[in-house]
Tab-separated table of C-alpha atoms and ligand atoms in Angstrom:
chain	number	residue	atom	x	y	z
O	1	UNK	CA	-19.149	-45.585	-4.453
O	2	UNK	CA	-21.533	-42.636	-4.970
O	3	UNK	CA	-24.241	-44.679	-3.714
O	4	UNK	CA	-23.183	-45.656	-0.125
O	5	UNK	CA	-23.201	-43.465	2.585
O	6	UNK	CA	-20.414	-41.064	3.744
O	7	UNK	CA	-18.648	-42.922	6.341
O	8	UNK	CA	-19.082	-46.183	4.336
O	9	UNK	CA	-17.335	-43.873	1.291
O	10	UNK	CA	-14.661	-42.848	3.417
O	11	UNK	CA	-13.770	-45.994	4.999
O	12	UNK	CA	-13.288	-47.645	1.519
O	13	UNK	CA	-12.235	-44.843	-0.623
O	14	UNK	CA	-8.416	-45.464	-0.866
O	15	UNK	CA	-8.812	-49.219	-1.449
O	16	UNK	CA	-11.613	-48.392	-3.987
O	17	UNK	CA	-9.823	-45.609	-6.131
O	18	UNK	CA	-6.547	-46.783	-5.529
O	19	UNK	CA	-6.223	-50.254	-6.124
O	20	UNK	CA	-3.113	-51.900	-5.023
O	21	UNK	CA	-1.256	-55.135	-7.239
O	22	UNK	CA	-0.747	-57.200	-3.861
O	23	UNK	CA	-4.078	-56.167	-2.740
O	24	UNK	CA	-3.059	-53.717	0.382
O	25	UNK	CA	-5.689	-51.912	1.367
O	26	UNK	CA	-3.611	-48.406	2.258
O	27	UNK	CA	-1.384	-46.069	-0.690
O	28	UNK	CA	1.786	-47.360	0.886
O	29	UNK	CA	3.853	-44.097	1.105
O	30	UNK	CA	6.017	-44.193	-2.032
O	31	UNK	CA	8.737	-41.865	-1.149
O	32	UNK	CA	11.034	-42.441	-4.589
O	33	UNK	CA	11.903	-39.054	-5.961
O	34	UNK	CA	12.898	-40.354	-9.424
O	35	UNK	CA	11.314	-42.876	-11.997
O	36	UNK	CA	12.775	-45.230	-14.434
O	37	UNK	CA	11.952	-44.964	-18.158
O	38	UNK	CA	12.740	-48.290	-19.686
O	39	UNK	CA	11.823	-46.797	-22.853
O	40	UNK	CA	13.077	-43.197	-23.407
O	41	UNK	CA	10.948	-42.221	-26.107
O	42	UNK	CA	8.563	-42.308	-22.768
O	43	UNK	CA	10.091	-39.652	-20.737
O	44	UNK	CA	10.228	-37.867	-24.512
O	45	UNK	CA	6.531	-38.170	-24.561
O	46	UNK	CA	5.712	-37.829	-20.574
O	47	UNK	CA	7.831	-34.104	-20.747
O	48	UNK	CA	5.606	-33.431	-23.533
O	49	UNK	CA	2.399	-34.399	-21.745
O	50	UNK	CA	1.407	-36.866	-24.690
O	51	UNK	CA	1.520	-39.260	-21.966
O	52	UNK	CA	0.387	-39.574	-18.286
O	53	UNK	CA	3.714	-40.776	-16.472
O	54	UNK	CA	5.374	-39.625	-12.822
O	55	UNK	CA	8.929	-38.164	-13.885
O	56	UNK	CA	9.823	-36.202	-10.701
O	57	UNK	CA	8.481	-36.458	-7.460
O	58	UNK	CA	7.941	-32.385	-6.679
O	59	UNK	CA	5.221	-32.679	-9.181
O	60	UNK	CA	3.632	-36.135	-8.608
O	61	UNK	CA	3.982	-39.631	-7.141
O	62	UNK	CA	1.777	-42.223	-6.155
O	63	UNK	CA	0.609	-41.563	-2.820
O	64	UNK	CA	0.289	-37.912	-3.785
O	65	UNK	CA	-2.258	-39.289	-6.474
O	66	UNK	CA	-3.825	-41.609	-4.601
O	67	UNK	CA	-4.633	-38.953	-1.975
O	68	UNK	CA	-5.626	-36.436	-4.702
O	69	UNK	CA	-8.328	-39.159	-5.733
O	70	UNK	CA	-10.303	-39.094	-2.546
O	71	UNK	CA	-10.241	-35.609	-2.199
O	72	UNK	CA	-11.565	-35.268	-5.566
O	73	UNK	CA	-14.201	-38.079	-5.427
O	74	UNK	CA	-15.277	-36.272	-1.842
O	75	UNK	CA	-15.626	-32.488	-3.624
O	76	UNK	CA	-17.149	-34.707	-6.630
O	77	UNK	CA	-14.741	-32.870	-8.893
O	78	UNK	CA	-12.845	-33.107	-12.162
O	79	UNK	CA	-9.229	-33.368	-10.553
O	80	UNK	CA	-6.986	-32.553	-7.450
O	81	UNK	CA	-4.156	-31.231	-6.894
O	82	UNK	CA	-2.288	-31.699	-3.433
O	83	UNK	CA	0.438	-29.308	-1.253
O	84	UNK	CA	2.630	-28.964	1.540
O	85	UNK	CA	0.007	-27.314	3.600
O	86	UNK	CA	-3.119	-25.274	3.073
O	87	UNK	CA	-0.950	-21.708	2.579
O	88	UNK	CA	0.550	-23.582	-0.069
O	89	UNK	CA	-2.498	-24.550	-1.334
O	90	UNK	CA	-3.452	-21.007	-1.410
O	91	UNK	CA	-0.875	-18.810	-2.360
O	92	UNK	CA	0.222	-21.233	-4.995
O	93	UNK	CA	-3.146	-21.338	-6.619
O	94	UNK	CA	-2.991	-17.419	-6.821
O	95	UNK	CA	0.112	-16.781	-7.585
O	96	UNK	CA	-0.474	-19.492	-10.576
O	97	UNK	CA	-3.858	-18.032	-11.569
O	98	UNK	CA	-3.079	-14.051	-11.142
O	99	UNK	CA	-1.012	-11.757	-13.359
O	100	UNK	CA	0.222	-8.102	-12.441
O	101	UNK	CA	-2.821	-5.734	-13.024
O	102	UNK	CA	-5.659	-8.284	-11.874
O	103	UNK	CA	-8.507	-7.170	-9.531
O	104	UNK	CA	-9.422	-9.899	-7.199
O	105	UNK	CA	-12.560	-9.852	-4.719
O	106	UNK	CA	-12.212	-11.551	-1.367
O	107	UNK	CA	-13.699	-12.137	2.098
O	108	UNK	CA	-12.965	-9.139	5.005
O	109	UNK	CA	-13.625	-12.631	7.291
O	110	UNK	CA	-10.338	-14.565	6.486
O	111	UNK	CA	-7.977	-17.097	8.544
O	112	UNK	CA	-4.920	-14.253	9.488
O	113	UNK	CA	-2.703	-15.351	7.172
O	114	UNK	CA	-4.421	-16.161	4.224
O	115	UNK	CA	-5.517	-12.344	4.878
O	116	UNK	CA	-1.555	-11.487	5.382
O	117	UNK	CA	-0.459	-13.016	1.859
O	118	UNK	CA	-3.629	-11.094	-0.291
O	119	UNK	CA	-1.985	-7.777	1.155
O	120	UNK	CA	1.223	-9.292	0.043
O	121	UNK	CA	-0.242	-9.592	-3.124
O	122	UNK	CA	-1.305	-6.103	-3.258
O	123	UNK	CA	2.357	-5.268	-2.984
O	124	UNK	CA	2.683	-7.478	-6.502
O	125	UNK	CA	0.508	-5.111	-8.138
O	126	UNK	CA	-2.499	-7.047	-7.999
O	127	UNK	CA	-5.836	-5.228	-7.084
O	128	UNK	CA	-7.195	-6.793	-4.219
O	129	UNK	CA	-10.764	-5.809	-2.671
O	130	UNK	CA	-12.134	-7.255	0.785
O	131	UNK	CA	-15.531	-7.459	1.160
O	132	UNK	CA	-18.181	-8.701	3.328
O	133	UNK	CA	-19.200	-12.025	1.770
O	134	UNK	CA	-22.230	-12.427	4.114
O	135	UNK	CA	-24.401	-10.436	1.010
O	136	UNK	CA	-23.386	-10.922	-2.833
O	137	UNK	CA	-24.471	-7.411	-2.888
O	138	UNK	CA	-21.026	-6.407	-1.598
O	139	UNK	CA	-19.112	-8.693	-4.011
O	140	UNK	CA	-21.502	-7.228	-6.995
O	141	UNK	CA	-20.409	-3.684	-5.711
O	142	UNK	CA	-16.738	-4.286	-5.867
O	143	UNK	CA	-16.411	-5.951	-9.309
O	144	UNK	CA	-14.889	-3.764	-11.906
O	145	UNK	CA	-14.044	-4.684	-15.607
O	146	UNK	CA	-10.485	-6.334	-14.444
O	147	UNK	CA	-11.725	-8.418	-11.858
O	148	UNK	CA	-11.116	-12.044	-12.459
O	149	UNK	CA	-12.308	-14.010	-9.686
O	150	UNK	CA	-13.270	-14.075	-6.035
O	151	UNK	CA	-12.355	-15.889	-3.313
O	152	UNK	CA	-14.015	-16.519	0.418
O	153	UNK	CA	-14.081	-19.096	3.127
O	154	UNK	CA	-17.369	-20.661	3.669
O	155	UNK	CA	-17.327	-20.610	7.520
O	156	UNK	CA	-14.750	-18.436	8.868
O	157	UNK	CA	-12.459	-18.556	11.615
O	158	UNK	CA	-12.977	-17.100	14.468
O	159	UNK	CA	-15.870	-15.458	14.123
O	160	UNK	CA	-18.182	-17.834	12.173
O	161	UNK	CA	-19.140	-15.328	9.569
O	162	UNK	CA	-21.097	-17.694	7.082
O	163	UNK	CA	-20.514	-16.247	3.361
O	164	UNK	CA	-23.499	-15.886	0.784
O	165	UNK	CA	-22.398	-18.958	-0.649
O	166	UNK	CA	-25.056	-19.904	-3.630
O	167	UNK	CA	-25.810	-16.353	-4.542
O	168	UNK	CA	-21.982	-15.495	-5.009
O	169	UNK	CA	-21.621	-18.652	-6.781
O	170	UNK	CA	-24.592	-17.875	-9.419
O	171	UNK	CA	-22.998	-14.413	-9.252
O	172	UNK	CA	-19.608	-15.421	-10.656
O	173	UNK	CA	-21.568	-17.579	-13.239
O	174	UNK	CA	-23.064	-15.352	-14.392
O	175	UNK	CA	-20.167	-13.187	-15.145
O	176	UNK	CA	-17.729	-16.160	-15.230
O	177	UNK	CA	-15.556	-14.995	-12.911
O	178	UNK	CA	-13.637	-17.689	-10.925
O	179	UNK	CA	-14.701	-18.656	-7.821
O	180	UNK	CA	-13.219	-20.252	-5.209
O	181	UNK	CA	-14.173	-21.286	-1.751
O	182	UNK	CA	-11.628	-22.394	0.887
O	183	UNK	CA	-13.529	-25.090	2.653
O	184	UNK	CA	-11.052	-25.871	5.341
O	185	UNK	CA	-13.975	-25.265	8.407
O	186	UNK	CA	-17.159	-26.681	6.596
O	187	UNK	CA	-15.492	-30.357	5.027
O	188	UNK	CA	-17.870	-31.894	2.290
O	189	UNK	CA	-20.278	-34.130	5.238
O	190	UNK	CA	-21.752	-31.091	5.625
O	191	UNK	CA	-21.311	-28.825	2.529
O	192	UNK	CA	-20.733	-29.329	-1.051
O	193	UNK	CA	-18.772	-26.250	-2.438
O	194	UNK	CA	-19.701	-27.672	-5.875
O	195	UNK	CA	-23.265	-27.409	-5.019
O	196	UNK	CA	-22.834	-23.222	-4.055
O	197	UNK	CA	-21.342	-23.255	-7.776
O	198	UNK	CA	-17.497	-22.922	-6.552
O	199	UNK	CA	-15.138	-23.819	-9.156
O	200	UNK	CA	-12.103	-24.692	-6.951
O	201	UNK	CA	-12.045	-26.046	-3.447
O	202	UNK	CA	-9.131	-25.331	-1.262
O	203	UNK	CA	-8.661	-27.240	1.820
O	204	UNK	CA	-6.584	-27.223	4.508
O	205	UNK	CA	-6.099	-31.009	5.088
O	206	UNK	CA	-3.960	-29.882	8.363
O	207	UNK	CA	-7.338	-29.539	9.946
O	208	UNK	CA	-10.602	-31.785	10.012
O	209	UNK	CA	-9.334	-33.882	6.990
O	210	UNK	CA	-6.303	-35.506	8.691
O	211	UNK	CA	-7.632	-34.787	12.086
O	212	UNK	CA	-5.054	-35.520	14.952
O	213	UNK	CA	-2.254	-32.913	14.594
O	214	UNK	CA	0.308	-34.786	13.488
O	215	UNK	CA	0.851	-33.660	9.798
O	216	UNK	CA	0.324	-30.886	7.226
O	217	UNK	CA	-1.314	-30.632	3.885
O	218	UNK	CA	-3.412	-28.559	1.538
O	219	UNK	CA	-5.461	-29.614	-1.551
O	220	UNK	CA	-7.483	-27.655	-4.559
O	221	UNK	CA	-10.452	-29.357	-6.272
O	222	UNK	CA	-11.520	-28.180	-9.549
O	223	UNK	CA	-15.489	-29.019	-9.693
O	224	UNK	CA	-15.652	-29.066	-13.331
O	225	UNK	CA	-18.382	-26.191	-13.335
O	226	UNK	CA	-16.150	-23.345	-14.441
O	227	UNK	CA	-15.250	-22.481	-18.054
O	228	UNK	CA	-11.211	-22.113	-18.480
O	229	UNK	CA	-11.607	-20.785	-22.263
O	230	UNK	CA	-12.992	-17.719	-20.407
O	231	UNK	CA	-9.952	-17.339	-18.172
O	232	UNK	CA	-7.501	-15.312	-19.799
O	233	UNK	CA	-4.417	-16.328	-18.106
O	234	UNK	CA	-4.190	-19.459	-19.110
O	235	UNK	CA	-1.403	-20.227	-20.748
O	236	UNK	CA	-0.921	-20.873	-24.355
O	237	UNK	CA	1.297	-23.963	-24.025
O	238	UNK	CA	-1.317	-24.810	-21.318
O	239	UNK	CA	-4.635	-24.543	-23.784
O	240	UNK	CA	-4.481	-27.977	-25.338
O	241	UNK	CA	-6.409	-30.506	-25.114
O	242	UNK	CA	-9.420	-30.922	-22.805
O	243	UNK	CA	-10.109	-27.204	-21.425
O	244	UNK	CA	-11.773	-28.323	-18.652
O	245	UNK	CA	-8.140	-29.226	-17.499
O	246	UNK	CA	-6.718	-26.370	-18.492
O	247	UNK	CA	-6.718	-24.379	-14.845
O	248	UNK	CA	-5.490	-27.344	-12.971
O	249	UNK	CA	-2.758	-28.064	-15.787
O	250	UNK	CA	-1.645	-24.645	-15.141
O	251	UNK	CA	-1.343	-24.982	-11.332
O	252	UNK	CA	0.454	-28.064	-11.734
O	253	UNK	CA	2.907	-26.744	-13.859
O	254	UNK	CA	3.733	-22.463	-12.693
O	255	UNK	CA	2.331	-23.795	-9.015
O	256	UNK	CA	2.838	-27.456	-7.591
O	257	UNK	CA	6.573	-27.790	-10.310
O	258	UNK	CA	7.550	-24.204	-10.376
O	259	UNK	CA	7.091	-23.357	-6.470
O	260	UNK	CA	7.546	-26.503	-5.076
O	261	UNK	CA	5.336	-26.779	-2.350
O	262	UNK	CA	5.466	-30.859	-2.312
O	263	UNK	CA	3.369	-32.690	0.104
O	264	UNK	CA	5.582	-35.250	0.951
O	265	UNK	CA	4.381	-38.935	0.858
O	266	UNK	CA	4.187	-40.336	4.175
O	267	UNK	CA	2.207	-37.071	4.975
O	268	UNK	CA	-0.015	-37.869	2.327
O	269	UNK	CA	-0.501	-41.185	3.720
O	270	UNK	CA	-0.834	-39.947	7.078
O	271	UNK	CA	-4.006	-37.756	5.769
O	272	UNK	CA	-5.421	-40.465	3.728
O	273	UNK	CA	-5.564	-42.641	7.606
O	274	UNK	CA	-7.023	-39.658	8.767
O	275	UNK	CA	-9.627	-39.017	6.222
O	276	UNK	CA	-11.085	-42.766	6.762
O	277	UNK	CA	-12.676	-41.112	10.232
O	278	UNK	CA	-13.492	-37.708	8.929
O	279	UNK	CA	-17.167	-38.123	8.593
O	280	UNK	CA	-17.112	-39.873	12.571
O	281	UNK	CA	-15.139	-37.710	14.204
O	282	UNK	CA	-16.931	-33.933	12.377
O	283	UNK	CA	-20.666	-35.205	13.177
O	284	UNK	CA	-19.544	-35.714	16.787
O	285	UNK	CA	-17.226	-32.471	17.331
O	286	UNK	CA	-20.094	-30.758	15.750
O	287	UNK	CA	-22.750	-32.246	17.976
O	288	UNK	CA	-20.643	-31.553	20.822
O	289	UNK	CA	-19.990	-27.924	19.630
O	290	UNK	CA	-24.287	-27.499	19.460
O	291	UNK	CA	-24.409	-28.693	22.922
O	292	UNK	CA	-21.622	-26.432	24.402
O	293	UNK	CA	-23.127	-23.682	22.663
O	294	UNK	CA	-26.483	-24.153	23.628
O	295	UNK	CA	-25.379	-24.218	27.292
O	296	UNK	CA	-23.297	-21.189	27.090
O	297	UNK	CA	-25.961	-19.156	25.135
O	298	UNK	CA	-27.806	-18.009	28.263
O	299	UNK	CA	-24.828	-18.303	30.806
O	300	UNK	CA	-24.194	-15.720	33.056
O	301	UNK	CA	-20.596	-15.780	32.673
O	302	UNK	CA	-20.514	-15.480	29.056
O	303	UNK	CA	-21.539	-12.020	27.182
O	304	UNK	CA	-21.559	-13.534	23.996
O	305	UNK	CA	-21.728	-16.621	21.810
O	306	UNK	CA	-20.464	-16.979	18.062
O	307	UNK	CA	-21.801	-19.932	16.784
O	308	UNK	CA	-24.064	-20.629	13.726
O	309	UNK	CA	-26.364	-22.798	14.803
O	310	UNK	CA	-27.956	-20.601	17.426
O	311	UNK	CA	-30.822	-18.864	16.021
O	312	UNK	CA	-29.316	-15.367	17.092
O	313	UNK	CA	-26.410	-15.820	14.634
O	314	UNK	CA	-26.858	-13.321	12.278
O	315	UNK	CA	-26.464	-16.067	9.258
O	316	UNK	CA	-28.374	-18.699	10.982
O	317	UNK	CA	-30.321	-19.123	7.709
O	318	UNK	CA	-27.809	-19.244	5.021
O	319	UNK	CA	-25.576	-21.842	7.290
O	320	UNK	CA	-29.015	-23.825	7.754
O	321	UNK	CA	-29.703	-23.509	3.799
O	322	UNK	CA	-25.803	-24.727	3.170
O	323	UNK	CA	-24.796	-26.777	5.602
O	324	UNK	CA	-25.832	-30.179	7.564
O	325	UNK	CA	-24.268	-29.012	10.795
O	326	UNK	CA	-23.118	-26.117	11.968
O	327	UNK	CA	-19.623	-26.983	12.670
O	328	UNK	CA	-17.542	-27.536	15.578
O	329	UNK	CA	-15.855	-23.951	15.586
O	330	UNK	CA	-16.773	-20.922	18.029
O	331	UNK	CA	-16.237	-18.098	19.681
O	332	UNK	CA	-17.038	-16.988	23.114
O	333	UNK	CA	-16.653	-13.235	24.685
O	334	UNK	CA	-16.357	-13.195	28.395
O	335	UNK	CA	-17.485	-10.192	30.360
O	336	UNK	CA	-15.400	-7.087	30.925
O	337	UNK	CA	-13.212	-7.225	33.379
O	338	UNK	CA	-13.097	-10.770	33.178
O	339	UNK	CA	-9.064	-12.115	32.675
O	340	UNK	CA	-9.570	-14.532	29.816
O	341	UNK	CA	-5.953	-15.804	29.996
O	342	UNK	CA	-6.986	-16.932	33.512
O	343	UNK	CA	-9.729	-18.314	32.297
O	344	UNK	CA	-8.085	-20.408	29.565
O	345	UNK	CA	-5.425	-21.388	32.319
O	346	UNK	CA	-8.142	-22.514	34.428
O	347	UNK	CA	-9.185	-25.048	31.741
O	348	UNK	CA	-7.579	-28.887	32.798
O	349	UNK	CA	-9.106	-30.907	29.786
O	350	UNK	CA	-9.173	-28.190	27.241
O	351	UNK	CA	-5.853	-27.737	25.859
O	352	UNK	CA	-4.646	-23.485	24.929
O	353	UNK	CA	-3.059	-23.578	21.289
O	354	UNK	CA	-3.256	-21.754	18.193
O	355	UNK	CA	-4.436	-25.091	16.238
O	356	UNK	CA	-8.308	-26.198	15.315
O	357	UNK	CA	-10.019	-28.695	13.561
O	358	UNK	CA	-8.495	-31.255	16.149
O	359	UNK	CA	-9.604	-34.424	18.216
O	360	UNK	CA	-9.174	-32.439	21.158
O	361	UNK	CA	-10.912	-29.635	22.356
O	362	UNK	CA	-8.789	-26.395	22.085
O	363	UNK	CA	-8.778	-22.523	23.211
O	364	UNK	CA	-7.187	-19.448	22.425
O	365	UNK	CA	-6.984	-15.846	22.904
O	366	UNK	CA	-7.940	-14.720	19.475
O	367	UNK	CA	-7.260	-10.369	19.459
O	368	UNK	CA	-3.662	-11.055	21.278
O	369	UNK	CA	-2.804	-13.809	19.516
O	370	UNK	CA	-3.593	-14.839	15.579
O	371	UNK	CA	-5.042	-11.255	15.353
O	372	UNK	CA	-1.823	-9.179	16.645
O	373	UNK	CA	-0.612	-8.319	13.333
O	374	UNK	CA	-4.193	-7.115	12.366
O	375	UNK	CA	-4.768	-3.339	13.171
O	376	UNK	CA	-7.446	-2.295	15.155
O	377	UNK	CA	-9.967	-1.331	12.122
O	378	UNK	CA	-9.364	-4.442	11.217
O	379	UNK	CA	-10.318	-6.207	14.111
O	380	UNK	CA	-13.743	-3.669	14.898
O	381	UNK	CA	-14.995	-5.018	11.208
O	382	UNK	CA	-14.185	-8.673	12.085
O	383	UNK	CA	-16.294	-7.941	15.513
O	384	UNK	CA	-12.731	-9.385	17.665
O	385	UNK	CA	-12.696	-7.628	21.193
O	386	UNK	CA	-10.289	-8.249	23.754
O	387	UNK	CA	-12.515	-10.667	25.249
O	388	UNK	CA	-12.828	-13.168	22.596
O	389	UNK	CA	-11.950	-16.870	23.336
O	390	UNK	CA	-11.808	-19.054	19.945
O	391	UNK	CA	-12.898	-23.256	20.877
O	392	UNK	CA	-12.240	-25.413	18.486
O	393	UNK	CA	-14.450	-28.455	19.955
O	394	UNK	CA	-13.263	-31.918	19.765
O	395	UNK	CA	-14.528	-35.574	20.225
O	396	UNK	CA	-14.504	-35.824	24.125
O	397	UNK	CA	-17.640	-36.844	26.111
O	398	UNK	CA	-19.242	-33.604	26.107
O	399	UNK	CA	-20.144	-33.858	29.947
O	400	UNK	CA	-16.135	-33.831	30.266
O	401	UNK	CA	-15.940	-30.066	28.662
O	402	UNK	CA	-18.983	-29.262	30.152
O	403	UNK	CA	-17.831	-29.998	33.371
O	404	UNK	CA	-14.158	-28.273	32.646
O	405	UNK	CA	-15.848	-24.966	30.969
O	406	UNK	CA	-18.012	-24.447	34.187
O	407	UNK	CA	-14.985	-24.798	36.178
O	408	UNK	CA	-13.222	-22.267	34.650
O	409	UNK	CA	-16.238	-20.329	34.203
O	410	UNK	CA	-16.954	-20.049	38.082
O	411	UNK	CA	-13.985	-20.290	39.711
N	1	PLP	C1	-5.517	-23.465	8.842
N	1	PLP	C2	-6.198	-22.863	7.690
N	1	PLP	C3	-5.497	-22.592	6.517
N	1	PLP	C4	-4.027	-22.886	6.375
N	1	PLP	O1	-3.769	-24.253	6.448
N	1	PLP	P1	-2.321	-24.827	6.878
N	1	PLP	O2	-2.449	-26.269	6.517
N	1	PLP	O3	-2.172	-24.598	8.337
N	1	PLP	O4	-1.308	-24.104	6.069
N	1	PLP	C5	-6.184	-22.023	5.477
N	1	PLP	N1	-7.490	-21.723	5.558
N	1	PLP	C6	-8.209	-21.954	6.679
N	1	PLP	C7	-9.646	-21.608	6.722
N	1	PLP	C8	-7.586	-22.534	7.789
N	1	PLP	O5	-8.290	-22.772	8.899
């Protein structure tokens, strides 16, 4: 498949790497929690892992595996492992991976809650330091001999901070440290984390993946490019066999069976729908999110514009060097003075919620809202004023949001 083009990759994938006997071209959502053993010197040898077998459906089933296959084959990686939602994806990866005493290095730019659960890890006497990932020099500055691996988001949400992707990833090769990149806001048509040198992907399928708001779901990616020998928590029961399994053994096993984060079946068929229009419907929310932003860079009504692709970002370059759009996320601050929860409730088309990554076009209030639990350091370091208005652009004839933004703009 690695020869045809993304869409045509997408459109095909499930039918491709998950063949069906009667020749259905969709995973049919397989929702049986148990499986029979006809033989039960199987489920002997399946507990034991001498044998590749579903035995309980909180650690795999079919649809689960089907779905892990195209994520894998998109992040061109050595195996997949799927959750509940993208938190799950996350904390279970960590909470897998870490042991009491670790030092961890990760982005000061993070979605709110994945930045809420690292200081909960703090509290489970792991060393956490957040950095600025826009320069590796930062991350070089805060290693120290117990750090074990780093973790950022390549585009981040709200305020588009684009992280030093390549250089962090030669960085933590160089010292193999782990590092992983949560790819949720830059999917792989425009950015291959394995490319920067990450060694897992996280996803949050919730978003551009699946697409239309109607189901959760989280996924890591190992890319094959890091060395698990090196990684001292693995496991002794878990170092057998090939060790470039090893990590994703692990999370299977003290993560995905031990947590039980579960991404149920028909959401996992729900996503794998989704994904067959993920390359469609990104290129045109990001070509509508290049237009909007070009017509708001200059507008009088509009102090300031957060958006990668205009050459005033302050990583224009490295999201230009990375990526093949500049994504369909941004910010917006409106003027002092100016009410921006009457200008979100003068918006008809664009719809207020806390969600992104959707068909539709959506706004929030970002400081009084998914930033409310931050403190106010916090939020000066992030750059989030009062003003700030978060878009997540969607699909719509951009004349449409055009039209609605100026509307709301100059009412
Ligand atoms: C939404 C999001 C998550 C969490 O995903 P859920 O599926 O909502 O749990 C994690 N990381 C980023 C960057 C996100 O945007």
């Amino acid at each position: 498949m690695k020869e045809f083009g993304k869409t045509t990759q997408l459109v095909h994938a499930d039918k491709s790497l998950n063949p069906q006997i009667d020749g259905a071209v969709h995973s049919p959502a397989n929702q049986s929690v148990l499986f029979e053993f006809q033989d039960a010197q199987d489920i002997v040898d399946a507990f034991q892992g001498k044998i590749a077998a579903h035995v309980y459906s909180r650690s795999s089933s079919s649809t689960n595996t089907s779905l892990q296959n195209v994520m894998n084959h998109l992040e061109q990686g050595i195996g997949a492992v799927t959750f509940a939602t993208g938190m799950a994806a996350i904390s279970t990866v960590m909470l897998s991976l870490l042991k009491y005493g670790d030092h961890i290095i990760v982005s000061d730019f993070l979605f709110g809650n994945t930045r809420s659960f690292f200081k909960h890890l703090q509290k489970l006497g792991i060393e956490v330091s957040f950095v600025d990932v826009t320069d590796v020099q930062h991350v070089v500055n805060a290693k120290q001999p117990n750090t074990v691996l780093v973790f950022c988001e390549s585009l981040s949400n709200p305020m588009t901070h684009i992280a030093d992707l390549s250089a962090i990833g030669k960085y933590c090769q160089g010292q193999q440290l782990l590092y992983i990149v949560d790819n949720t806001m830059s999917p792989s048509v425009i950015f291959s984390a394995k490319d920067a040198g990450a060694s897992l992907v996280i996803s949050s399928l919730t978003k551009y993946v699946s697409g239309h708001g109607q189901v959760l779901g989280g996924s890591v990616v190992d890319t094959g490019l890091f060395d698990w020998r090196h990684y001292a928590n693995v496991e002794p029961m878990y170092q057998v066999g090939d060790s470039a399994q090893w990590g994703l053994t692990q999370i299977r096993k003290k993560g995905l069976r031990d947590m039980g984060a579960t991404l149920p079946a028909p959401s996992a068929s729900t996503i794998l729908v989704g994904l067959e229009t993920l390359d469609l419907r990104y290129q045109k929310a990001c070509e509508n999110a290049r237009k909007l932003a070009q017509h708001f860079m200059n507008h009088p009504k509009i102090k300031q514009v957060f958006y990668p692709g205009l050459a005033s970002h302050p990583q224009h370059f490295l999201a230009r060097d990375h990526f093949s759009s500049y994504g369909a996320l941004m910010s917006i601050e409106l003027p002092e003075g100016e009410d921006i929860i009457q200008f979100i409730n003068r918006l008809n088309l664009v719809i207020c919620s806390t969600h992104l990554g959707d068909t539709r076009t959506l706004a929030i209030p970002v400081a009084q809202t998914i930033f409310f639990e931050a403190t106010q350091v916090e939020r000066d370091r992030t750059g989030i004023t009062d003003q700030i208005v978060r878009l997540s652009i969607g699909i719509e004839d951009v004349d449409d949001l055009i039209a609605d933004f100026e509307q709301a703009l100059n009412a």
